[in-house]
Amino acid sequence: MKRVITYGTYDLLHYGHIELLRRAKALGDYLVVVLSSDEFNAVKGKRAYFPYEERKAMVEAIRYVDLVVPEYDWDQKPDDVKKYDIDVFVMGDDWTGKFDEQLEGLCEIVYLPRTPEISTTQIKQDMQIR
């Protein structure tokens, strides 16, 4: 079984998120999504609209996702890859190269193109205009 992992906040869930998860799952048989905890978001200077448990429930409802677990810090990725026996690490291409050194030799690393016409940041900006 080929196991895939990806990370994100998945706040204001939209079709760009769904597309990323669909393409990530297509790279293997089992998809683990590591979801930023509220505490980790605070460290990053981010605030999600939905709290962790609600975002977790939404991501778990997506048919491509097999397991959702929390992310507490930037450094847990190598441990997650080992713990969940991961073969492929997937992120959006806006993160290209950021995790190569951290994950070198542990798994394949794939940066997928983002869905260009949609982003959570853009949704938030558009909603402020209205």
Tab-separated table of N, CA, C and O in Angstrom:
chain	number	residue	atom	x	y	z
A	1	MET	N	0.845	-1.180	0.000
A	1	MET	CA	0.000	0.000	0.000
A	1	MET	C	0.888	1.240	0.000
A	1	MET	O	1.779	1.380	0.827
A	2	LYS	N	0.628	2.149	-0.915
A	2	LYS	CA	1.381	3.397	-1.005
A	2	LYS	C	0.657	4.465	-0.197
A	2	LYS	O	-0.520	4.755	-0.435
A	3	ARG	N	1.386	5.059	0.769
A	3	ARG	CA	0.804	6.019	1.698
A	3	ARG	C	1.297	7.433	1.389
A	3	ARG	O	2.485	7.654	1.192
A	4	VAL	N	0.350	8.382	1.389
A	4	VAL	CA	0.608	9.774	1.028
A	4	VAL	C	0.251	10.660	2.217
A	4	VAL	O	-0.707	10.374	2.948
A	5	ILE	N	1.010	11.743	2.400
A	5	ILE	CA	0.717	12.691	3.475
A	5	ILE	C	0.729	14.101	2.917
A	5	ILE	O	1.497	14.407	2.000
A	6	THR	N	-0.148	14.950	3.443
A	6	THR	CA	-0.145	16.374	3.106
A	6	THR	C	-0.526	17.154	4.351
A	6	THR	O	-1.081	16.604	5.306
A	7	TYR	N	-0.232	18.438	4.316
A	7	TYR	CA	-0.424	19.327	5.461
A	7	TYR	C	-1.217	20.548	5.053
A	7	TYR	O	-1.138	20.995	3.914
A	8	GLY	N	-1.951	21.128	5.994
A	8	GLY	CA	-2.645	22.371	5.708
A	8	GLY	C	-3.560	22.794	6.830
A	8	GLY	O	-3.792	22.049	7.785
A	9	THR	N	-4.096	23.991	6.680
A	9	THR	CA	-5.050	24.536	7.644
A	9	THR	C	-6.476	24.183	7.227
A	9	THR	O	-7.329	23.925	8.063
A	10	TYR	N	-6.730	24.193	5.936
A	10	TYR	CA	-8.037	23.850	5.360
A	10	TYR	C	-9.163	24.639	6.013
A	10	TYR	O	-10.205	24.103	6.369
A	11	ASP	N	-8.948	25.942	6.136
A	11	ASP	CA	-9.975	26.832	6.647
A	11	ASP	C	-10.768	27.355	5.447
A	11	ASP	O	-10.226	27.501	4.358
A	12	LEU	N	-12.024	27.622	5.629
A	12	LEU	CA	-12.909	28.041	4.537
A	12	LEU	C	-12.732	27.097	3.355
A	12	LEU	O	-12.351	27.482	2.246
A	13	LEU	N	-12.992	25.832	3.623
A	13	LEU	CA	-12.818	24.750	2.661
A	13	LEU	C	-13.447	25.103	1.312
A	13	LEU	O	-14.586	25.536	1.249
A	14	HIS	N	-12.674	24.933	0.228
A	14	HIS	CA	-13.151	25.268	-1.108
A	14	HIS	C	-12.664	24.230	-2.122
A	14	HIS	O	-11.913	23.324	-1.765
A	15	TYR	N	-13.082	24.381	-3.376
A	15	TYR	CA	-12.768	23.351	-4.370
A	15	TYR	C	-11.279	23.252	-4.668
A	15	TYR	O	-10.807	22.201	-5.103
A	16	GLY	N	-10.500	24.284	-4.428
A	16	GLY	CA	-9.053	24.178	-4.584
A	16	GLY	C	-8.468	23.175	-3.595
A	16	GLY	O	-7.593	22.376	-3.939
A	17	HIS	N	-8.995	23.199	-2.356
A	17	HIS	CA	-8.585	22.210	-1.357
A	17	HIS	C	-8.967	20.798	-1.815
A	17	HIS	O	-8.164	19.870	-1.721
A	18	ILE	N	-10.191	20.667	-2.282
A	18	ILE	CA	-10.679	19.349	-2.709
A	18	ILE	C	-9.819	18.822	-3.866
A	18	ILE	O	-9.441	17.644	-3.884
A	19	GLU	N	-9.485	19.691	-4.805
A	19	GLU	CA	-8.646	19.287	-5.941
A	19	GLU	C	-7.265	18.840	-5.474
A	19	GLU	O	-6.734	17.846	-5.961
A	20	LEU	N	-6.675	19.571	-4.536
A	20	LEU	CA	-5.367	19.175	-4.018
A	20	LEU	C	-5.452	17.805	-3.349
A	20	LEU	O	-4.603	16.936	-3.583
A	21	LEU	N	-6.483	17.588	-2.556
A	21	LEU	CA	-6.644	16.298	-1.875
A	21	LEU	C	-6.918	15.168	-2.869
A	21	LEU	O	-6.396	14.065	-2.717
A	22	ARG	N	-7.692	15.456	-3.904
A	22	ARG	CA	-7.957	14.445	-4.934
A	22	ARG	C	-6.664	14.042	-5.638
A	22	ARG	O	-6.372	12.858	-5.811
A	23	ARG	N	-5.861	15.040	-6.020
A	23	ARG	CA	-4.609	14.758	-6.722
A	23	ARG	C	-3.595	14.081	-5.799
A	23	ARG	O	-2.839	13.219	-6.240
A	24	ALA	N	-3.605	14.450	-4.526
A	24	ALA	CA	-2.703	13.786	-3.562
A	24	ALA	C	-3.080	12.317	-3.418
A	24	ALA	O	-2.219	11.433	-3.462
A	25	LYS	N	-4.364	12.046	-3.272
A	25	LYS	CA	-4.822	10.661	-3.114
A	25	LYS	C	-4.500	9.835	-4.358
A	25	LYS	O	-4.174	8.650	-4.258
A	26	ALA	N	-4.538	10.447	-5.523
A	26	ALA	CA	-4.238	9.735	-6.773
A	26	ALA	C	-2.790	9.248	-6.829
A	26	ALA	O	-2.468	8.358	-7.616
A	27	LEU	N	-1.941	9.777	-5.964
A	27	LEU	CA	-0.537	9.363	-5.926
A	27	LEU	C	-0.313	8.114	-5.076
A	27	LEU	O	0.799	7.607	-4.998
A	28	GLY	N	-1.370	7.636	-4.434
A	28	GLY	CA	-1.227	6.458	-3.581
A	28	GLY	C	-2.557	5.825	-3.263
A	28	GLY	O	-3.556	6.055	-3.942
A	29	ASP	N	-2.550	5.040	-2.186
A	29	ASP	CA	-3.747	4.296	-1.777
A	29	ASP	C	-4.376	4.823	-0.491
A	29	ASP	O	-5.529	4.534	-0.210
A	30	TYR	N	-3.584	5.539	0.305
A	30	TYR	CA	-4.034	5.957	1.641
A	30	TYR	C	-3.529	7.375	1.863
A	30	TYR	O	-2.335	7.645	1.721
A	31	LEU	N	-4.437	8.305	2.190
A	31	LEU	CA	-4.071	9.714	2.351
A	31	LEU	C	-4.234	10.158	3.799
A	31	LEU	O	-5.329	10.097	4.361
A	32	VAL	N	-3.131	10.622	4.367
A	32	VAL	CA	-3.116	11.222	5.699
A	32	VAL	C	-3.065	12.737	5.523
A	32	VAL	O	-2.191	13.251	4.814
A	33	VAL	N	-3.993	13.443	6.163
A	33	VAL	CA	-3.983	14.904	6.159
A	33	VAL	C	-3.610	15.365	7.561
A	33	VAL	O	-4.277	15.002	8.530
A	34	VAL	N	-2.539	16.148	7.641
A	34	VAL	CA	-2.109	16.695	8.917
A	34	VAL	C	-2.600	18.139	8.960
A	34	VAL	O	-2.190	18.978	8.170
A	35	LEU	N	-3.522	18.386	9.875
A	35	LEU	CA	-4.271	19.633	9.946
A	35	LEU	C	-3.706	20.533	11.032
A	35	LEU	O	-3.564	20.112	12.189
A	36	SER	N	-3.381	21.766	10.662
A	36	SER	CA	-2.821	22.712	11.633
A	36	SER	C	-3.751	22.887	12.823
A	36	SER	O	-4.936	23.193	12.660
A	37	SER	N	-3.206	22.687	14.012
A	37	SER	CA	-3.988	22.917	15.235
A	37	SER	C	-4.186	24.425	15.420
A	37	SER	O	-3.463	25.246	14.834
A	38	ASP	N	-5.140	24.793	16.240
A	38	ASP	CA	-5.364	26.210	16.528
A	38	ASP	C	-4.127	26.832	17.178
A	38	ASP	O	-3.760	27.968	16.876
A	39	GLU	N	-3.464	26.069	18.026
A	39	GLU	CA	-2.263	26.559	18.703
A	39	GLU	C	-1.135	26.808	17.695
A	39	GLU	O	-0.423	27.810	17.782
A	40	PHE	N	-0.973	25.896	16.742
A	40	PHE	CA	0.063	26.064	15.732
A	40	PHE	C	-0.258	27.251	14.830
A	40	PHE	O	0.625	28.019	14.458
A	41	ASN	N	-1.530	27.415	14.481
A	41	ASN	CA	-1.914	28.587	13.688
A	41	ASN	C	-1.529	29.868	14.405
A	41	ASN	O	-1.052	30.822	13.776
A	42	ALA	N	-1.726	29.924	15.716
A	42	ALA	CA	-1.365	31.116	16.492
A	42	ALA	C	0.140	31.378	16.405
A	42	ALA	O	0.567	32.530	16.238
A	43	VAL	N	0.946	30.318	16.476
A	43	VAL	CA	2.402	30.455	16.352
A	43	VAL	C	2.762	31.029	14.982
A	43	VAL	O	3.683	31.844	14.858
A	44	LYS	N	2.012	30.610	13.952
A	44	LYS	CA	2.266	31.089	12.587
A	44	LYS	C	1.679	32.477	12.343
A	44	LYS	O	1.834	33.032	11.260
A	45	GLY	N	0.967	33.016	13.332
A	45	GLY	CA	0.337	34.319	13.156
A	45	GLY	C	-0.940	34.261	12.347
A	45	GLY	O	-1.390	35.257	11.802
A	46	LYS	N	-1.539	33.067	12.274
A	46	LYS	CA	-2.782	32.871	11.521
A	46	LYS	C	-3.932	32.628	12.489
A	46	LYS	O	-3.730	32.119	13.588
A	47	ARG	N	-5.119	32.951	12.048
A	47	ARG	CA	-6.310	32.630	12.816
A	47	ARG	C	-7.338	32.046	11.855
A	47	ARG	O	-7.732	32.705	10.891
A	48	ALA	N	-7.732	30.810	12.093
A	48	ALA	CA	-8.723	30.166	11.241
A	48	ALA	C	-10.127	30.622	11.646
A	48	ALA	O	-10.384	30.897	12.822
A	49	TYR	N	-11.013	30.678	10.683
A	49	TYR	CA	-12.402	31.016	10.964
A	49	TYR	C	-13.050	29.896	11.772
A	49	TYR	O	-13.752	30.142	12.740
A	50	PHE	N	-12.792	28.647	11.353
A	50	PHE	CA	-13.339	27.485	12.045
A	50	PHE	C	-12.281	26.905	12.987
A	50	PHE	O	-11.118	26.795	12.620
A	51	PRO	N	-12.690	26.508	14.192
A	51	PRO	CA	-11.727	25.871	15.098
A	51	PRO	C	-11.307	24.497	14.577
A	51	PRO	O	-11.957	23.915	13.704
A	52	TYR	N	-10.232	23.971	15.142
A	52	TYR	CA	-9.641	22.715	14.696
A	52	TYR	C	-10.668	21.595	14.551
A	52	TYR	O	-10.721	20.930	13.520
A	53	GLU	N	-11.464	21.348	15.575
A	53	GLU	CA	-12.398	20.209	15.544
A	53	GLU	C	-13.393	20.316	14.397
A	53	GLU	O	-13.749	19.305	13.785
A	54	GLU	N	-13.849	21.509	14.075
A	54	GLU	CA	-14.779	21.688	12.957
A	54	GLU	C	-14.068	21.493	11.617
A	54	GLU	O	-14.613	20.857	10.708
A	55	ARG	N	-12.843	22.037	11.490
A	55	ARG	CA	-12.075	21.823	10.258
A	55	ARG	C	-11.765	20.345	10.086
A	55	ARG	O	-11.856	19.803	8.980
A	56	LYS	N	-11.453	19.669	11.176
A	56	LYS	CA	-11.161	18.235	11.136
A	56	LYS	C	-12.382	17.456	10.626
A	56	LYS	O	-12.267	16.584	9.761
A	57	ALA	N	-13.555	17.774	11.153
A	57	ALA	CA	-14.779	17.080	10.730
A	57	ALA	C	-15.046	17.291	9.237
A	57	ALA	O	-15.444	16.358	8.533
A	58	MET	N	-14.802	18.504	8.752
A	58	MET	CA	-15.025	18.775	7.323
A	58	MET	C	-14.046	17.987	6.462
A	58	MET	O	-14.441	17.384	5.457
A	59	VAL	N	-12.765	17.978	6.844
A	59	VAL	CA	-11.757	17.267	6.051
A	59	VAL	C	-12.003	15.761	6.110
A	59	VAL	O	-11.864	15.065	5.096
A	60	GLU	N	-12.410	15.252	7.256
A	60	GLU	CA	-12.714	13.817	7.373
A	60	GLU	C	-13.874	13.400	6.475
A	60	GLU	O	-13.951	12.245	6.064
A	61	ALA	N	-14.760	14.327	6.168
A	61	ALA	CA	-15.924	14.021	5.329
A	61	ALA	C	-15.575	13.909	3.844
A	61	ALA	O	-16.402	13.452	3.048
A	62	ILE	N	-14.368	14.292	3.474
A	62	ILE	CA	-13.955	14.242	2.070
A	62	ILE	C	-13.541	12.815	1.723
A	62	ILE	O	-12.714	12.220	2.399
A	63	ARG	N	-14.091	12.280	0.665
A	63	ARG	CA	-13.900	10.866	0.336
A	63	ARG	C	-12.458	10.478	0.028
A	63	ARG	O	-12.108	9.309	0.116
A	64	TYR	N	-11.617	11.421	-0.314
A	64	TYR	CA	-10.226	11.107	-0.643
A	64	TYR	C	-9.363	10.928	0.610
A	64	TYR	O	-8.265	10.405	0.529
A	65	VAL	N	-9.865	11.387	1.753
A	65	VAL	CA	-9.084	11.437	2.986
A	65	VAL	C	-9.337	10.193	3.830
A	65	VAL	O	-10.479	9.847	4.113
A	66	ASP	N	-8.251	9.550	4.255
A	66	ASP	CA	-8.363	8.351	5.085
A	66	ASP	C	-8.121	8.618	6.562
A	66	ASP	O	-8.668	7.930	7.419
A	67	LEU	N	-7.289	9.611	6.886
A	67	LEU	CA	-6.959	9.898	8.276
A	67	LEU	C	-6.609	11.373	8.412
A	67	LEU	O	-5.900	11.922	7.568
A	68	VAL	N	-7.116	12.011	9.488
A	68	VAL	CA	-6.780	13.401	9.794
A	68	VAL	C	-6.159	13.432	11.187
A	68	VAL	O	-6.745	12.900	12.138
A	69	VAL	N	-4.981	14.050	11.288
A	69	VAL	CA	-4.278	14.167	12.570
A	69	VAL	C	-3.802	15.613	12.729
A	69	VAL	O	-3.670	16.344	11.748
A	70	PRO	N	-3.533	16.046	13.973
A	70	PRO	CA	-3.143	17.445	14.187
A	70	PRO	C	-1.667	17.723	13.913
A	70	PRO	O	-0.807	16.856	14.089
A	71	GLU	N	-1.407	18.970	13.503
A	71	GLU	CA	-0.038	19.471	13.366
A	71	GLU	C	0.185	20.487	14.477
A	71	GLU	O	-0.586	21.425	14.639
A	72	TYR	N	1.283	20.306	15.216
A	72	TYR	CA	1.587	21.171	16.354
A	72	TYR	C	2.787	22.069	16.124
A	72	TYR	O	2.944	23.074	16.815
A	73	ASP	N	3.681	21.698	15.198
A	73	ASP	CA	4.854	22.533	14.939
A	73	ASP	C	5.471	22.182	13.588
A	73	ASP	O	5.148	21.165	12.986
A	74	TRP	N	6.379	23.064	13.131
A	74	TRP	CA	7.014	22.906	11.825
A	74	TRP	C	7.872	21.654	11.740
A	74	TRP	O	8.078	21.107	10.659
A	75	ASP	N	8.395	21.210	12.881
A	75	ASP	CA	9.408	20.158	12.878
A	75	ASP	C	8.871	18.736	12.952
A	75	ASP	O	9.649	17.787	12.965
A	76	GLN	N	7.563	18.558	13.005
A	76	GLN	CA	7.034	17.205	13.195
A	76	GLN	C	6.960	16.380	11.909
A	76	GLN	O	6.715	15.177	11.958
A	77	LYS	N	7.205	16.988	10.767
A	77	LYS	CA	7.040	16.281	9.493
A	77	LYS	C	7.862	14.992	9.394
A	77	LYS	O	7.316	13.952	9.019
A	78	PRO	N	9.164	15.010	9.701
A	78	PRO	CA	9.917	13.745	9.614
A	78	PRO	C	9.344	12.655	10.531
A	78	PRO	O	9.281	11.482	10.135
A	79	ASP	N	8.928	13.041	11.726
A	79	ASP	CA	8.332	12.062	12.648
A	79	ASP	C	7.022	11.511	12.094
A	79	ASP	O	6.744	10.315	12.215
A	80	ASP	N	6.204	12.384	11.474
A	80	ASP	CA	4.942	11.929	10.879
A	80	ASP	C	5.203	10.942	9.743
A	80	ASP	O	4.509	9.932	9.619
A	81	VAL	N	6.201	11.253	8.909
A	81	VAL	CA	6.529	10.373	7.782
A	81	VAL	C	6.888	8.978	8.297
A	81	VAL	O	6.443	7.965	7.752
A	82	LYS	N	7.653	8.933	9.361
A	82	LYS	CA	8.044	7.641	9.947
A	82	LYS	C	6.850	6.975	10.644
A	82	LYS	O	6.594	5.785	10.446
A	83	LYS	N	6.135	7.733	11.456
A	83	LYS	CA	5.022	7.187	12.252
A	83	LYS	C	3.936	6.568	11.376
A	83	LYS	O	3.385	5.516	11.701
A	84	TYR	N	3.615	7.235	10.260
A	84	TYR	CA	2.522	6.769	9.397
A	84	TYR	C	3.026	5.991	8.180
A	84	TYR	O	2.256	5.701	7.278
A	85	ASP	N	4.322	5.652	8.177
A	85	ASP	CA	4.922	4.835	7.119
A	85	ASP	C	4.634	5.430	5.736
A	85	ASP	O	4.119	4.763	4.838
A	86	ILE	N	4.976	6.698	5.565
A	86	ILE	CA	4.637	7.474	4.375
A	86	ILE	C	5.629	7.230	3.233
A	86	ILE	O	6.836	7.191	3.446
A	87	ASP	N	5.080	7.108	2.036
A	87	ASP	CA	5.875	6.962	0.819
A	87	ASP	C	6.011	8.270	0.050
A	87	ASP	O	7.030	8.522	-0.592
A	88	VAL	N	4.947	9.109	0.087
A	88	VAL	CA	4.922	10.338	-0.707
A	88	VAL	C	4.438	11.500	0.158
A	88	VAL	O	3.365	11.432	0.765
A	89	PHE	N	5.224	12.557	0.194
A	89	PHE	CA	4.877	13.812	0.870
A	89	PHE	C	4.406	14.774	-0.202
A	89	PHE	O	5.105	14.981	-1.202
A	90	VAL	N	3.225	15.378	-0.024
A	90	VAL	CA	2.635	16.259	-1.037
A	90	VAL	C	2.296	17.616	-0.428
A	90	VAL	O	1.708	17.688	0.656
A	91	MET	N	2.656	18.669	-1.154
A	91	MET	CA	2.266	20.033	-0.791
A	91	MET	C	1.971	20.805	-2.070
A	91	MET	O	2.372	20.387	-3.158
A	92	GLY	N	1.310	21.949	-1.922
A	92	GLY	CA	1.101	22.836	-3.055
A	92	GLY	C	2.423	23.419	-3.510
A	92	GLY	O	3.376	23.541	-2.725
A	93	ASP	N	2.498	23.794	-4.783
A	93	ASP	CA	3.771	24.247	-5.335
A	93	ASP	C	4.241	25.594	-4.795
A	93	ASP	O	5.373	26.007	-5.048
A	94	ASP	N	3.421	26.276	-4.023
A	94	ASP	CA	3.889	27.500	-3.368
A	94	ASP	C	4.896	27.176	-2.256
A	94	ASP	O	5.561	28.066	-1.732
A	95	TRP	N	5.024	25.901	-1.905
A	95	TRP	CA	5.984	25.440	-0.890
A	95	TRP	C	7.207	24.761	-1.514
A	95	TRP	O	8.032	24.181	-0.805
A	96	THR	N	7.354	24.821	-2.838
A	96	THR	CA	8.428	24.099	-3.528
A	96	THR	C	9.790	24.327	-2.872
A	96	THR	O	10.193	25.472	-2.653
A	97	GLY	N	10.440	23.217	-2.549
A	97	GLY	CA	11.778	23.243	-1.985
A	97	GLY	C	11.871	23.458	-0.492
A	97	GLY	O	12.913	23.225	0.118
A	98	LYS	N	10.794	23.867	0.147
A	98	LYS	CA	10.839	24.230	1.568
A	98	LYS	C	11.087	23.036	2.499
A	98	LYS	O	11.607	23.212	3.595
A	99	PHE	N	10.710	21.841	2.069
A	99	PHE	CA	10.812	20.685	2.954
A	99	PHE	C	11.797	19.629	2.443
A	99	PHE	O	11.936	18.579	3.054
A	100	ASP	N	12.481	19.929	1.351
A	100	ASP	CA	13.386	18.952	0.740
A	100	ASP	C	14.480	18.498	1.707
A	100	ASP	O	14.721	17.296	1.857
A	101	GLU	N	15.125	19.436	2.355
A	101	GLU	CA	16.220	19.082	3.271
A	101	GLU	C	15.684	18.318	4.484
A	101	GLU	O	16.259	17.316	4.904
A	102	GLN	N	14.570	18.781	5.035
A	102	GLN	CA	13.975	18.168	6.224
A	102	GLN	C	13.564	16.713	5.975
A	102	GLN	O	13.635	15.877	6.873
A	103	LEU	N	13.125	16.411	4.747
A	103	LEU	CA	12.587	15.085	4.445
A	103	LEU	C	13.490	14.245	3.544
A	103	LEU	O	13.110	13.145	3.136
A	104	GLU	N	14.682	14.746	3.255
A	104	GLU	CA	15.604	14.054	2.359
A	104	GLU	C	15.843	12.611	2.806
A	104	GLU	O	16.142	12.336	3.967
A	105	GLY	N	15.636	11.692	1.876
A	105	GLY	CA	15.872	10.280	2.132
A	105	GLY	C	14.753	9.562	2.855
A	105	GLY	O	14.809	8.347	3.036
A	106	LEU	N	13.726	10.283	3.273
A	106	LEU	CA	12.624	9.654	4.019
A	106	LEU	C	11.478	9.210	3.121
A	106	LEU	O	10.805	8.221	3.414
A	107	CYS	N	11.214	9.984	2.058
A	107	CYS	CA	10.077	9.682	1.181
A	107	CYS	C	10.218	10.504	-0.094
A	107	CYS	O	11.049	11.408	-0.182
A	108	GLU	N	9.374	10.200	-1.058
A	108	GLU	CA	9.284	11.011	-2.271
A	108	GLU	C	8.588	12.321	-1.904
A	108	GLU	O	7.670	12.329	-1.087
A	109	ILE	N	9.017	13.416	-2.509
A	109	ILE	CA	8.413	14.725	-2.257
A	109	ILE	C	7.819	15.239	-3.553
A	109	ILE	O	8.508	15.299	-4.580
A	110	VAL	N	6.524	15.616	-3.507
A	110	VAL	CA	5.824	16.099	-4.695
A	110	VAL	C	5.166	17.429	-4.361
A	110	VAL	O	4.474	17.554	-3.343
A	111	TYR	N	5.398	18.429	-5.216
A	111	TYR	CA	4.748	19.736	-5.070
A	111	TYR	C	3.754	19.877	-6.212
A	111	TYR	O	4.150	19.952	-7.374
A	112	LEU	N	2.487	19.888	-5.890
A	112	LEU	CA	1.426	19.951	-6.901
A	112	LEU	C	1.047	21.399	-7.205
A	112	LEU	O	0.980	22.229	-6.285
A	113	PRO	N	0.758	21.699	-8.465
A	113	PRO	CA	0.293	23.047	-8.806
A	113	PRO	C	-1.008	23.365	-8.072
A	113	PRO	O	-1.893	22.518	-7.951
A	114	ARG	N	-1.091	24.577	-7.590
A	114	ARG	CA	-2.312	25.018	-6.920
A	114	ARG	C	-3.397	25.284	-7.966
A	114	ARG	O	-3.097	25.530	-9.137
A	115	THR	N	-4.638	25.255	-7.532
A	115	THR	CA	-5.747	25.634	-8.406
A	115	THR	C	-5.689	27.160	-8.506
A	115	THR	O	-5.928	27.850	-7.510
A	116	PRO	N	-5.347	27.712	-9.674
A	116	PRO	CA	-4.976	29.129	-9.758
A	116	PRO	C	-6.084	30.125	-9.454
A	116	PRO	O	-5.816	31.210	-8.964
A	117	GLU	N	-7.306	29.777	-9.723
A	117	GLU	CA	-8.372	30.780	-9.604
A	117	GLU	C	-9.024	30.834	-8.221
A	117	GLU	O	-9.993	31.559	-8.034
A	118	ILE	N	-8.456	30.109	-7.230
A	118	ILE	CA	-9.097	30.081	-5.916
A	118	ILE	C	-8.045	29.974	-4.813
A	118	ILE	O	-7.049	29.281	-4.966
A	119	SER	N	-8.281	30.707	-3.727
A	119	SER	CA	-7.460	30.577	-2.522
A	119	SER	C	-8.268	31.107	-1.348
A	119	SER	O	-9.154	31.951	-1.520
A	120	THR	N	-7.955	30.631	-0.168
A	120	THR	CA	-8.639	31.120	1.031
A	120	THR	C	-8.381	32.609	1.205
A	120	THR	O	-9.296	33.374	1.543
A	121	THR	N	-7.153	33.042	0.957
A	121	THR	CA	-6.812	34.460	1.072
A	121	THR	C	-7.678	35.286	0.127
A	121	THR	O	-8.210	36.329	0.511
A	122	GLN	N	-7.851	34.803	-1.111
A	122	GLN	CA	-8.665	35.526	-2.083
A	122	GLN	C	-10.128	35.578	-1.641
A	122	GLN	O	-10.777	36.611	-1.763
A	123	ILE	N	-10.640	34.482	-1.108
A	123	ILE	CA	-12.023	34.469	-0.612
A	123	ILE	C	-12.195	35.507	0.484
A	123	ILE	O	-13.157	36.285	0.483
A	124	LYS	N	-11.261	35.546	1.430
A	124	LYS	CA	-11.348	36.520	2.528
A	124	LYS	C	-11.308	37.948	1.994
A	124	LYS	O	-12.075	38.808	2.445
A	125	GLN	N	-10.428	38.199	1.025
A	125	GLN	CA	-10.342	39.534	0.430
A	125	GLN	C	-11.624	39.906	-0.297
A	125	GLN	O	-12.145	40.999	-0.168
A	126	ASP	N	-12.163	38.970	-1.082
A	126	ASP	CA	-13.399	39.218	-1.819
A	126	ASP	C	-14.562	39.488	-0.872
A	126	ASP	O	-15.408	40.334	-1.150
A	127	MET	N	-14.617	38.806	0.245
A	127	MET	CA	-15.719	38.986	1.189
A	127	MET	C	-15.643	40.341	1.883
A	127	MET	O	-16.664	40.892	2.259
A	128	GLN	N	-14.464	40.895	2.025
A	128	GLN	CA	-14.321	42.226	2.640
A	128	GLN	C	-14.838	43.318	1.725
A	128	GLN	O	-15.279	44.366	2.175
A	129	ILE	N	-14.799	43.075	0.421
A	129	ILE	CA	-15.248	44.060	-0.569
A	129	ILE	C	-16.763	44.212	-0.537
A	129	ILE	O	-17.305	45.280	-0.699
A	130	ARG	N	-17.445	43.110	-0.272
A	130	ARG	CA	-18.911	43.111	-0.361
A	130	ARG	C	-19.552	43.735	0.829
A	130	ARG	O	-19.335	43.756	1.905
